[in-house]
Amino acid sequence: MAENTDYEDSIALACIATAIFVLFTWSTIVLTVKSPLLSSSELFLVRLIGVFVNGGWFGSLFAHFFVALNRLCAVVYPTKYKILWSKAK
């Protein structure tokens, strides 16, 4: 069996796609809302740098939350599968 590199399996591609999606979503929110709570600078270049620096942090928080939610569903629903689908119609 041939060894896969780190980026060839489907889980790695899904994680990379999720990280990129979350980063660009957060960047779009910050750049369009222009709230002083999200960024305090008036210069667009400084704001853009701050978005990419903070985007990784907040993006990882969102990604970790959704991965944890996915793991919760993977644990909870298989244990209730028999209860949900065992009744005759």
PDB file of C-alpha atoms in Angstrom:
ATOM      1  CA  MET A   1       0.000   0.000   0.000  1.00  0.00           C
ATOM      2  CA  ALA A   2       1.399   3.379  -0.978  1.00  0.00           C
ATOM      3  CA  GLU A   3       1.885   5.991   1.703  1.00  0.00           C
ATOM      4  CA  ASN A   4      -0.245   9.114   1.389  1.00  0.00           C
ATOM      5  CA  THR A   5       1.241  12.516   1.939  1.00  0.00           C
ATOM      6  CA  ASP A   6      -0.338  14.761   4.538  1.00  0.00           C
ATOM      7  CA  TYR A   7      -2.582  16.553   2.055  1.00  0.00           C
ATOM      8  CA  GLU A   8      -3.880  13.648  -0.029  1.00  0.00           C
ATOM      9  CA  ASP A   9      -6.450  12.118   2.288  1.00  0.00           C
ATOM     10  CA  SER A  10      -9.993  13.447   2.497  1.00  0.00           C
ATOM     11  CA  ILE A  11      -9.878  14.433   6.173  1.00  0.00           C
ATOM     12  CA  ALA A  12      -6.855  16.669   5.648  1.00  0.00           C
ATOM     13  CA  LEU A  13      -8.480  18.287   2.626  1.00  0.00           C
ATOM     14  CA  ALA A  14     -11.684  18.868   4.593  1.00  0.00           C
ATOM     15  CA  CYS A  15      -9.738  20.469   7.456  1.00  0.00           C
ATOM     16  CA  ILE A  16      -7.786  22.700   5.086  1.00  0.00           C
ATOM     17  CA  ALA A  17     -10.953  23.747   3.245  1.00  0.00           C
ATOM     18  CA  THR A  18     -12.685  24.504   6.552  1.00  0.00           C
ATOM     19  CA  ALA A  19      -9.766  26.594   7.784  1.00  0.00           C
ATOM     20  CA  ILE A  20      -9.632  28.595   4.553  1.00  0.00           C
ATOM     21  CA  PHE A  21     -13.411  29.106   4.553  1.00  0.00           C
ATOM     22  CA  VAL A  22     -13.470  30.278   8.165  1.00  0.00           C
ATOM     23  CA  LEU A  23     -10.524  32.637   7.648  1.00  0.00           C
ATOM     24  CA  PHE A  24     -12.077  34.296   4.601  1.00  0.00           C
ATOM     25  CA  THR A  25     -15.515  34.461   6.226  1.00  0.00           C
ATOM     26  CA  TRP A  26     -14.121  36.180   9.311  1.00  0.00           C
ATOM     27  CA  SER A  27     -12.021  38.516   7.162  1.00  0.00           C
ATOM     28  CA  THR A  28     -15.081  39.482   5.118  1.00  0.00           C
ATOM     29  CA  ILE A  29     -17.133  40.167   8.242  1.00  0.00           C
ATOM     30  CA  VAL A  30     -14.477  42.396   9.784  1.00  0.00           C
ATOM     31  CA  LEU A  31     -13.781  44.326   6.583  1.00  0.00           C
ATOM     32  CA  THR A  32     -17.430  44.967   5.732  1.00  0.00           C
ATOM     33  CA  VAL A  33     -18.836  45.732   9.178  1.00  0.00           C
ATOM     34  CA  LYS A  34     -16.023  48.148  10.128  1.00  0.00           C
ATOM     35  CA  SER A  35     -17.014  48.025  13.782  1.00  0.00           C
ATOM     36  CA  PRO A  36     -14.575  49.619  16.254  1.00  0.00           C
ATOM     37  CA  LEU A  37     -14.903  46.514  18.392  1.00  0.00           C
ATOM     38  CA  LEU A  38     -13.488  44.328  15.628  1.00  0.00           C
ATOM     39  CA  SER A  39     -10.613  46.611  14.657  1.00  0.00           C
ATOM     40  CA  SER A  40      -9.584  49.978  15.988  1.00  0.00           C
ATOM     41  CA  SER A  41      -7.394  51.292  13.185  1.00  0.00           C
ATOM     42  CA  GLU A  42      -8.523  53.877  10.653  1.00  0.00           C
ATOM     43  CA  LEU A  43      -5.986  52.899   7.992  1.00  0.00           C
ATOM     44  CA  PHE A  44      -7.147  50.148   5.648  1.00  0.00           C
ATOM     45  CA  LEU A  45      -3.700  48.537   5.375  1.00  0.00           C
ATOM     46  CA  VAL A  46      -3.334  48.263   9.144  1.00  0.00           C
ATOM     47  CA  ARG A  47      -6.891  46.939   9.363  1.00  0.00           C
ATOM     48  CA  LEU A  48      -6.104  44.321   6.716  1.00  0.00           C
ATOM     49  CA  ILE A  49      -2.989  43.173   8.572  1.00  0.00           C
ATOM     50  CA  GLY A  50      -4.977  42.961  11.803  1.00  0.00           C
ATOM     51  CA  VAL A  51      -7.684  40.947  10.093  1.00  0.00           C
ATOM     52  CA  PHE A  52      -5.215  38.328   8.915  1.00  0.00           C
ATOM     53  CA  VAL A  53      -3.398  38.202  12.246  1.00  0.00           C
ATOM     54  CA  ASN A  54      -6.592  37.917  14.285  1.00  0.00           C
ATOM     55  CA  GLY A  55      -8.350  35.886  11.608  1.00  0.00           C
ATOM     56  CA  GLY A  56      -6.213  32.868  12.321  1.00  0.00           C
ATOM     57  CA  TRP A  57      -7.021  33.043  16.012  1.00  0.00           C
ATOM     58  CA  PHE A  58     -10.771  33.512  15.679  1.00  0.00           C
ATOM     59  CA  GLY A  59     -10.911  31.126  12.746  1.00  0.00           C
ATOM     60  CA  SER A  60      -9.281  28.415  14.816  1.00  0.00           C
ATOM     61  CA  LEU A  61     -11.791  29.046  17.604  1.00  0.00           C
ATOM     62  CA  PHE A  62     -14.694  28.593  15.180  1.00  0.00           C
ATOM     63  CA  ALA A  63     -13.094  25.522  13.604  1.00  0.00           C
ATOM     64  CA  HIS A  64     -12.446  23.909  16.991  1.00  0.00           C
ATOM     65  CA  PHE A  65     -16.030  24.599  18.049  1.00  0.00           C
ATOM     66  CA  PHE A  66     -17.476  22.955  14.940  1.00  0.00           C
ATOM     67  CA  VAL A  67     -15.112  19.988  15.192  1.00  0.00           C
ATOM     68  CA  ALA A  68     -16.183  19.523  18.819  1.00  0.00           C
ATOM     69  CA  LEU A  69     -19.836  19.742  17.778  1.00  0.00           C
ATOM     70  CA  ASN A  70     -19.189  17.164  15.051  1.00  0.00           C
ATOM     71  CA  ARG A  71     -17.550  14.822  17.566  1.00  0.00           C
ATOM     72  CA  LEU A  72     -20.467  15.284  19.954  1.00  0.00           C
ATOM     73  CA  CYS A  73     -22.935  14.287  17.244  1.00  0.00           C
ATOM     74  CA  ALA A  74     -20.738  11.325  16.291  1.00  0.00           C
ATOM     75  CA  VAL A  75     -20.835  10.077  19.889  1.00  0.00           C
ATOM     76  CA  VAL A  76     -24.436  10.870  20.843  1.00  0.00           C
ATOM     77  CA  TYR A  77     -26.422   9.820  17.774  1.00  0.00           C
ATOM     78  CA  PRO A  78     -24.964   6.307  17.266  1.00  0.00           C
ATOM     79  CA  THR A  79     -25.913   5.459  20.845  1.00  0.00           C
ATOM     80  CA  LYS A  80     -29.507   6.551  20.188  1.00  0.00           C
ATOM     81  CA  TYR A  81     -29.755   4.975  16.737  1.00  0.00           C
ATOM     82  CA  LYS A  82     -31.447   1.800  17.978  1.00  0.00           C
ATOM     83  CA  ILE A  83     -33.954   3.790  20.039  1.00  0.00           C
ATOM     84  CA  LEU A  84     -34.846   6.093  17.154  1.00  0.00           C
ATOM     85  CA  TRP A  85     -35.304   3.436  14.459  1.00  0.00           C
ATOM     86  CA  SER A  86     -36.382   0.277  16.316  1.00  0.00           C
ATOM     87  CA  LYS A  87     -40.143   0.988  16.413  1.00  0.00           C
ATOM     88  CA  ALA A  88     -42.249  -0.726  13.769  1.00  0.00           C
ATOM     89  CA  LYS A  89     -44.316   1.529  11.536  1.00  0.00           C
TER      90      LYS A  89
END
